[in-house]
């Protein structure tokens, strides 16, 4: 079989890896001038660093399996993280369950309630019974009080903006499951994973193996159309790096592009198209500062204060060695925004002017002279908004067009999107394609 894959992110390359292992010819087209998609890297101080902060949780098993299959499992290392929460004008340590008991921003009884509530959600095994309610409603009704008002409400609003009250409860459930898995007892810190050499260790090895099996990966080559003949996709039309028109025929096609751009590539029946376009995505805007000293002691800072114009402050080198980056301290300032939000369109310099005055809230001594370099990244399809009863409207990986498949982050459910799940989905799609071929494409009868 000859398989055309659109997108060289985690899903596309994982599928290419498994399909090429079975002797099939894979050709991957990627619009960006790099591989890795949302988990891609830039060089910082001599080492690759993710455009947007990345780490793994201990229950991210699929990525570990893939690393083992690639022979790079030794690269995965686990680090204790330090978590803080900024609220009511103060930074609180919220790393362990014990820290939460000491979390002075809310009354003592609410702290107990907060801990017991997380335990209760952690014990729920089946998310299906939660599907018809929003996280906001569920939390307000069952937790409520200061614990909701000061902790979860600002985080939901910070992460999902105006959509905060539409997020289905399974999102919250899966977050709690993941965080519990990564914590070690009441005193234990959360352990987070990060590969030596960054996530690029995985992507570079995937590329190397795929190419060694005669697979092709073409960067800076956006697919502009999927050509359909008699209802069956036949070829990909792409624009090459030097502007040339490419037309290549395939036996089957896997697209990993976001749901909002898939209908631009191919005509789809209304019902399926609606399933795609009904899912709203938030974009991410990430400013990465290289500093000559640390800003805080924390790796991850939740910001539960609407006056701070960014949602998260992630100090990468408070978990990972700064020696990797020529001694620089790496600080991410991140926001999830609607693509129509003025902040999404702001220049790097304007964003800095908006953000920097707030850094002294986290360290009163902060001075702009600490910054040695600034990087800026915007990602348009960073976070899908998954509402209630999503299992009933989720788009099938097998599209209505025979031999055309779709695998993107809106199809990860009930878990929140993440590299682990995209790698897993890519591999599952490879298995589905192989199954369908063996079955002589009966699934589209
Ligand atoms: C700020 C941020 C922080 C994150 N932090 C974490 C984290 O800590 N841990 C974690 O596990 N995950 C994290 N994630 C999520 C993770 O990066 C993604 O879920 C995962 O990388 C998605 O992989 P994917 O292959 O499904 O999609 P993508 O990475 O989006 O890949 C799709 C690819 O398709 C390409 N493409 C689109 N249109 C076309 C076209 N027409 N032609 C050719 N190519 C096209 C895109 O350029 C892209 O490379 C984070 C994401 C963001 C944005």
XYZ file of C-alpha atoms and ligand atoms in Angstrom:
498
model
C 0.000 0.000 0.000
C 1.091 3.585 -0.557
C -0.177 5.854 2.195
C -0.217 9.645 2.155
C -0.078 11.282 5.597
C -0.872 14.937 6.176
C 1.056 16.351 9.150
C 4.363 15.356 10.774
C 3.249 15.810 14.385
C 2.964 13.021 16.940
C -0.075 11.353 15.322
C 1.221 11.481 11.732
C 4.715 10.212 12.512
C 3.508 7.465 14.867
C 1.200 6.181 12.106
C 4.028 6.425 9.547
C 6.314 4.485 11.899
C 3.941 1.517 12.244
C 2.798 1.470 8.620
C 6.370 1.567 7.304
C 7.268 -1.252 9.728
C 4.820 -3.450 7.819
C 6.538 -2.698 4.527
C 4.119 -0.041 3.278
C 5.324 3.075 1.524
C 4.543 6.235 3.522
C 4.822 9.820 2.320
C 4.318 12.524 4.965
C 3.611 16.125 4.001
C 4.139 18.790 6.653
C 3.304 22.460 6.122
C 5.733 23.786 8.760
C 9.473 23.932 8.137
C 9.978 21.433 11.000
C 8.560 18.167 12.316
C 6.965 17.623 15.748
C 3.887 19.857 15.343
C 2.770 21.314 18.661
C 5.572 19.454 20.459
C 8.296 20.781 18.121
C 11.410 22.511 19.410
C 13.656 25.517 18.824
C 17.359 25.716 19.672
C 17.994 27.486 22.990
C 21.494 27.825 24.422
C 22.686 24.890 22.341
C 19.827 22.468 23.144
C 16.379 21.862 21.681
C 13.510 23.287 23.752
C 9.770 22.871 23.069
C 8.016 25.886 21.565
C 5.382 25.327 24.256
C 6.389 23.758 27.630
C 6.051 19.968 27.640
C 6.251 17.202 30.222
C 4.691 13.772 30.786
C 2.710 12.178 33.580
C 3.511 8.762 35.018
C 0.402 7.197 33.440
C 1.491 8.272 29.931
C 2.210 4.678 28.954
C 1.812 4.827 25.179
C 4.711 7.222 24.719
C 6.942 4.961 26.831
C 5.970 1.980 24.653
C 6.805 3.962 21.545
C 10.150 5.048 22.982
C 10.925 1.399 23.746
C 10.033 0.423 20.165
C 12.344 3.178 18.938
C 15.145 2.070 21.274
C 15.261 5.451 23.072
C 13.484 4.450 26.313
C 16.627 5.205 28.336
C 16.172 8.883 27.478
C 13.016 9.229 29.596
C 13.777 10.661 33.037
C 11.434 11.516 35.902
C 11.739 14.663 37.991
C 9.927 15.920 41.079
C 7.970 19.045 40.175
C 7.316 22.042 42.407
C 3.892 23.571 41.994
C 2.783 26.992 43.207
C -0.501 28.860 43.025
C -0.751 32.625 42.774
C -3.954 33.949 44.259
C -5.034 36.915 46.427
C -1.720 38.657 45.705
C 0.436 35.848 47.044
C 2.279 32.742 45.883
C 1.341 29.557 47.776
C 3.209 26.268 47.583
C 0.735 23.656 46.360
C 3.110 20.827 45.495
C 1.905 18.131 47.900
C -1.416 17.234 49.512
C 0.082 18.541 52.763
C 0.718 21.910 51.112
C -2.951 22.044 50.153
C -3.849 21.590 53.822
C -1.726 24.666 54.544
C -3.169 26.660 51.631
C -4.031 29.857 53.517
C -5.960 31.486 50.650
C -9.086 29.539 51.656
C -10.586 28.670 55.075
C -9.346 25.443 56.690
C -12.650 23.596 56.219
C -12.619 24.394 52.511
C -9.077 23.003 52.252
C -10.276 19.723 53.731
C -13.241 19.768 51.360
C -10.912 20.433 48.421
C -8.714 17.439 49.263
C -11.627 15.075 49.947
C -13.339 16.196 46.772
C -10.253 15.412 44.656
C -10.048 11.978 46.323
C -13.710 11.376 45.539
C -13.319 12.304 41.857
C -10.116 10.227 41.722
C -12.117 7.170 42.814
C -14.716 7.503 40.043
C -13.792 4.805 37.549
C -16.305 5.389 34.787
C -16.492 8.858 33.228
C -19.636 8.015 31.231
C -21.930 8.893 34.100
C -20.381 12.379 34.186
C -20.761 13.114 30.493
C -23.974 15.080 30.592
C -22.717 17.746 32.996
C -20.231 20.542 32.681
C -17.218 20.656 34.980
C -18.269 24.127 36.097
C -21.767 22.976 37.152
C -20.540 19.794 38.812
C -17.852 21.612 40.771
C -20.125 24.460 41.799
C -22.835 22.083 42.962
C -20.667 19.503 44.724
C -17.697 21.495 45.948
C -18.745 25.137 45.836
C -17.579 27.669 48.440
C -14.131 29.205 48.513
C -12.516 25.972 47.316
C -14.339 26.336 44.017
C -14.249 30.122 43.860
C -10.542 30.518 44.667
C -9.087 27.398 43.095
C -11.045 25.675 40.335
C -13.117 28.528 38.919
C -10.115 30.777 38.122
C -8.246 27.821 36.640
C -11.193 26.817 34.444
C -11.625 30.433 33.342
C -7.899 30.846 32.785
C -7.648 27.702 30.693
C -10.857 27.993 28.692
C -11.717 31.728 28.773
C -15.334 32.450 27.802
C -15.860 28.716 27.231
C -15.138 27.804 30.869
C -18.753 26.879 31.612
C -19.076 24.600 28.557
C -16.343 22.082 29.345
C -17.678 18.571 29.948
C -17.010 16.986 33.334
C -14.909 14.135 31.798
C -12.129 16.716 31.193
C -11.923 17.469 34.915
C -12.194 13.770 35.781
C -9.295 12.869 33.476
C -7.146 15.708 34.866
C -7.638 14.415 38.406
C -6.867 10.826 37.337
C -3.643 11.928 35.659
C -2.490 14.101 38.544
C -3.189 11.376 41.108
C -1.192 8.880 39.095
C 1.795 11.239 39.120
C 1.680 11.963 42.863
C 3.307 9.867 45.532
C 1.283 9.934 48.766
C 0.330 12.892 50.943
C 3.897 14.174 51.295
C 4.981 13.052 47.855
C 5.592 15.476 45.076
C 4.278 15.008 41.611
C 6.789 13.245 39.347
C 6.911 14.482 35.774
C 8.710 12.999 32.792
C 10.962 14.666 30.263
C 13.214 12.972 27.698
C 16.936 13.747 27.641
C 17.432 15.900 24.570
C 13.758 17.071 24.696
C 10.762 15.605 22.825
C 12.925 16.002 19.743
C 14.704 12.787 20.804
C 11.492 10.939 19.897
C 10.669 12.901 16.750
C 14.219 12.734 15.321
C 14.366 8.996 15.892
C 10.933 8.522 14.307
C 12.124 10.451 11.248
C 15.323 8.450 11.043
C 13.552 5.091 11.250
C 10.762 6.059 8.832
C 13.305 7.277 6.265
C 15.434 4.165 6.723
C 12.356 2.179 5.627
C 12.068 4.203 2.431
C 9.412 6.508 3.919
C 9.450 10.168 2.903
C 8.873 13.236 5.072
C 8.513 16.530 3.222
C 8.567 19.640 5.407
C 7.462 23.108 4.185
C 4.998 21.252 1.939
C 1.372 22.093 2.792
C -1.326 19.874 1.347
C -3.853 22.118 -0.385
C -6.381 19.561 -1.652
C -7.352 15.926 -1.428
C -8.367 14.887 -4.943
C -11.441 12.645 -4.957
C -12.467 10.459 -7.916
C -15.787 8.557 -7.821
C -16.132 9.228 -4.091
C -12.714 7.807 -3.264
C -9.718 10.014 -2.412
C -7.084 9.385 -5.028
C -4.275 11.932 -4.705
C -2.815 14.701 -2.577
C -2.156 18.091 -4.083
C 0.547 19.999 -2.244
C 2.750 23.061 -2.617
C 6.426 22.230 -2.399
C 9.089 24.175 -0.525
C 10.066 26.105 -3.645
C 6.476 26.729 -4.699
C 6.132 23.840 -7.162
C 2.803 22.050 -7.484
C 2.875 18.447 -6.338
C 0.314 15.774 -7.203
C 0.862 12.303 -5.850
C -1.496 9.347 -5.898
C -2.098 7.146 -2.869
C -4.031 4.012 -1.975
C -5.165 5.539 1.296
C -4.816 8.880 3.087
C -4.527 9.832 6.760
C -5.009 13.468 7.700
C -3.909 14.822 11.089
C -4.833 18.462 10.444
C -7.146 20.352 12.842
C -10.892 19.873 12.384
C -11.409 23.464 11.250
C -9.034 23.096 8.287
C -9.913 19.545 7.182
C -13.085 20.647 5.297
C -10.895 23.073 3.279
C -9.008 20.084 1.895
C -11.950 17.931 0.868
C -15.746 18.073 0.424
C -17.461 16.153 3.216
C -21.106 15.237 3.882
C -22.859 17.838 6.042
C -23.317 15.676 9.136
C -19.641 14.769 9.354
C -18.550 18.307 8.524
C -20.767 19.660 11.299
C -19.156 17.310 13.814
C -15.811 18.853 12.846
C -16.766 22.490 12.701
C -18.834 22.349 15.911
C -15.639 21.834 17.927
C -14.085 25.121 18.858
C -10.335 25.389 19.384
C -8.413 27.764 21.578
C -5.072 29.003 20.352
C -1.978 29.246 22.545
C 0.373 32.191 22.770
C 3.647 31.348 24.448
C 6.415 33.777 25.337
C 9.693 32.118 26.312
C 12.152 34.209 28.299
C 15.798 33.353 28.752
C 16.826 34.854 32.108
C 20.221 35.149 33.760
C 18.700 34.031 37.098
C 15.570 32.220 38.312
C 12.326 34.132 38.834
C 10.785 31.699 41.348
C 11.475 28.310 42.968
C 8.557 26.666 41.174
C 8.336 24.613 38.001
C 4.613 25.166 37.491
C 2.691 28.194 38.721
C -1.092 28.174 38.514
C -2.402 31.680 38.238
C -5.786 32.108 39.874
C -5.989 35.875 39.468
C -7.879 37.486 36.571
C -5.692 40.622 36.792
C -2.600 38.730 35.656
C -2.734 38.752 31.825
C -1.275 35.256 31.400
C -2.558 31.912 32.605
C 0.577 30.032 33.498
C 4.164 30.606 34.387
C 6.333 27.561 33.814
C 9.933 27.771 34.881
C 11.405 24.892 32.888
C 14.856 25.066 34.515
C 13.367 24.696 37.997
C 12.760 21.069 37.025
C 15.444 20.468 34.375
C 19.157 21.319 34.455
C 19.897 24.824 33.228
C 23.330 23.603 32.099
C 21.499 22.140 29.066
C 20.763 25.713 27.978
C 24.213 27.236 28.558
C 23.231 28.193 32.111
C 20.142 30.189 31.089
C 16.945 30.032 33.148
C 13.999 29.244 30.894
C 10.628 30.773 31.733
C 7.431 30.216 29.724
C 4.534 32.666 30.025
C 1.496 31.064 28.471
C -2.056 31.869 27.498
C -4.885 29.930 25.868
C -7.005 32.311 23.834
C -9.720 32.522 21.287
C -8.234 33.191 17.850
C -10.251 36.408 17.757
C -8.744 37.641 21.046
C -6.635 40.817 20.606
C -3.837 39.166 22.625
C -3.536 36.476 19.918
C -2.799 39.154 17.345
C -0.443 41.204 19.540
C 3.203 41.525 18.540
C 5.880 39.963 20.711
C 6.978 43.408 21.934
C 3.450 44.510 22.853
C 2.863 41.261 24.707
C 6.075 41.776 26.649
C 5.012 45.290 27.615
C 1.751 43.843 28.899
C 3.281 40.863 30.712
C 6.512 42.134 32.245
C 5.062 44.523 34.854
C 3.353 41.471 36.420
C 6.519 39.441 36.949
C 7.375 41.377 40.111
C 4.269 39.753 41.657
C 6.223 36.510 41.644
C 9.566 38.010 42.660
C 9.672 41.595 43.914
C 13.274 41.968 42.747
C 12.535 41.125 39.123
C 14.183 43.487 36.695
C 13.994 43.542 32.886
C 17.774 43.416 32.738
C 17.527 39.746 33.809
C 16.123 38.897 30.353
C 18.781 37.907 27.843
C 16.553 36.680 25.023
C 12.865 36.413 24.141
C 11.119 33.838 21.926
C 7.509 33.973 20.827
C 5.263 31.187 19.529
C 1.606 31.132 18.553
C -0.262 27.874 17.929
C -3.690 28.090 16.326
C -5.102 24.658 17.246
C -3.745 24.266 20.757
C -6.744 23.168 22.818
C -10.074 21.830 21.617
C -13.102 22.788 23.698
C -14.858 19.531 24.505
C -18.393 20.002 25.809
C -20.997 17.684 27.310
C -22.102 14.346 25.804
C -19.198 14.501 23.403
C -19.093 10.729 22.842
C -22.335 11.119 20.868
C -20.931 13.627 18.376
C -17.229 12.811 18.146
C -16.099 12.485 14.512
C -15.171 8.965 13.464
C -11.571 8.340 12.403
C -12.986 6.626 9.319
C -14.393 9.575 7.408
C -17.442 9.126 5.158
C -15.037 8.957 2.190
C -13.619 5.490 1.617
C -9.925 5.118 2.527
C -9.711 8.605 4.026
C -8.964 8.809 7.766
C -8.773 11.657 10.241
C -6.797 11.699 13.497
C -6.550 14.943 15.423
C -6.745 16.146 19.019
C -10.546 16.599 18.936
C -10.796 12.806 18.698
C -8.989 12.228 21.995
C -11.639 11.600 24.623
C -12.275 11.505 27.545
C -8.616 12.353 28.212
C -7.321 15.850 27.552
C -5.101 16.113 24.499
C -1.383 15.395 24.927
C 1.547 13.842 23.065
C 0.949 10.469 24.735
C -2.559 10.285 23.294
C -1.602 11.572 19.839
C 1.163 8.972 19.536
C -1.311 6.340 20.702
C -3.972 7.551 18.256
C -1.482 7.537 15.352
C -0.542 3.942 16.094
C -4.199 2.927 16.455
C -4.934 4.514 13.094
C -2.116 2.534 11.505
C -3.694 -0.639 12.931
C -7.142 0.418 11.657
C -5.799 1.079 8.148
C -4.083 -2.327 8.069
C -7.236 -4.025 9.361
C -9.425 -2.278 6.778
C -7.097 -3.208 3.944
C -7.099 -6.844 5.028
C -10.868 -6.685 5.291
C -10.907 -5.380 1.700
C -12.319 -2.010 2.858
C -15.629 -3.626 3.877
C -16.075 -0.932 6.516
C -17.195 1.469 3.826
C -19.666 -0.913 2.144
C 1.313 25.220 24.711
C 1.158 23.742 24.674
C 1.638 22.967 25.718
C 1.507 21.586 25.695
N 2.010 20.851 26.725
C 1.956 19.514 26.646
C 2.569 18.724 27.656
O 3.097 19.240 28.638
N 2.550 17.373 27.518
C 1.957 16.767 26.442
O 2.003 15.542 26.342
N 1.326 17.490 25.499
C 1.315 18.837 25.574
N 0.715 19.588 24.603
C -0.124 18.907 23.597
C 0.660 18.179 22.526
O 1.734 18.949 22.048
C -0.295 17.864 21.388
O -1.464 17.254 21.911
C 0.310 16.924 20.357
O 1.624 17.309 20.015
C -0.589 16.942 19.124
O -0.038 16.110 18.135
P -0.869 15.890 16.795
O -0.003 15.131 15.865
O -2.180 15.312 17.131
O -1.157 17.348 16.231
P -0.127 18.459 15.775
O 1.080 18.468 16.602
O -0.926 19.725 15.679
O 0.288 17.969 14.301
C -0.461 18.259 13.148
C 0.533 18.652 12.064
O -0.173 18.884 10.840
C 0.463 19.954 10.175
N -0.481 20.475 9.177
C -1.623 21.188 9.393
N -2.209 21.479 8.207
C -1.440 20.920 7.244
C -1.522 20.865 5.811
N -2.545 21.428 5.138
N -0.552 20.233 5.130
C 0.493 19.623 5.776
N 0.633 19.662 7.135
C -0.337 20.296 7.841
C 0.780 20.914 11.300
O 1.765 21.851 10.920
C 1.255 19.958 12.391
O 2.634 19.757 12.345
C 0.836 20.972 24.598
C 0.343 21.740 23.551
C 0.495 23.108 23.588
C -0.046 23.923 22.444
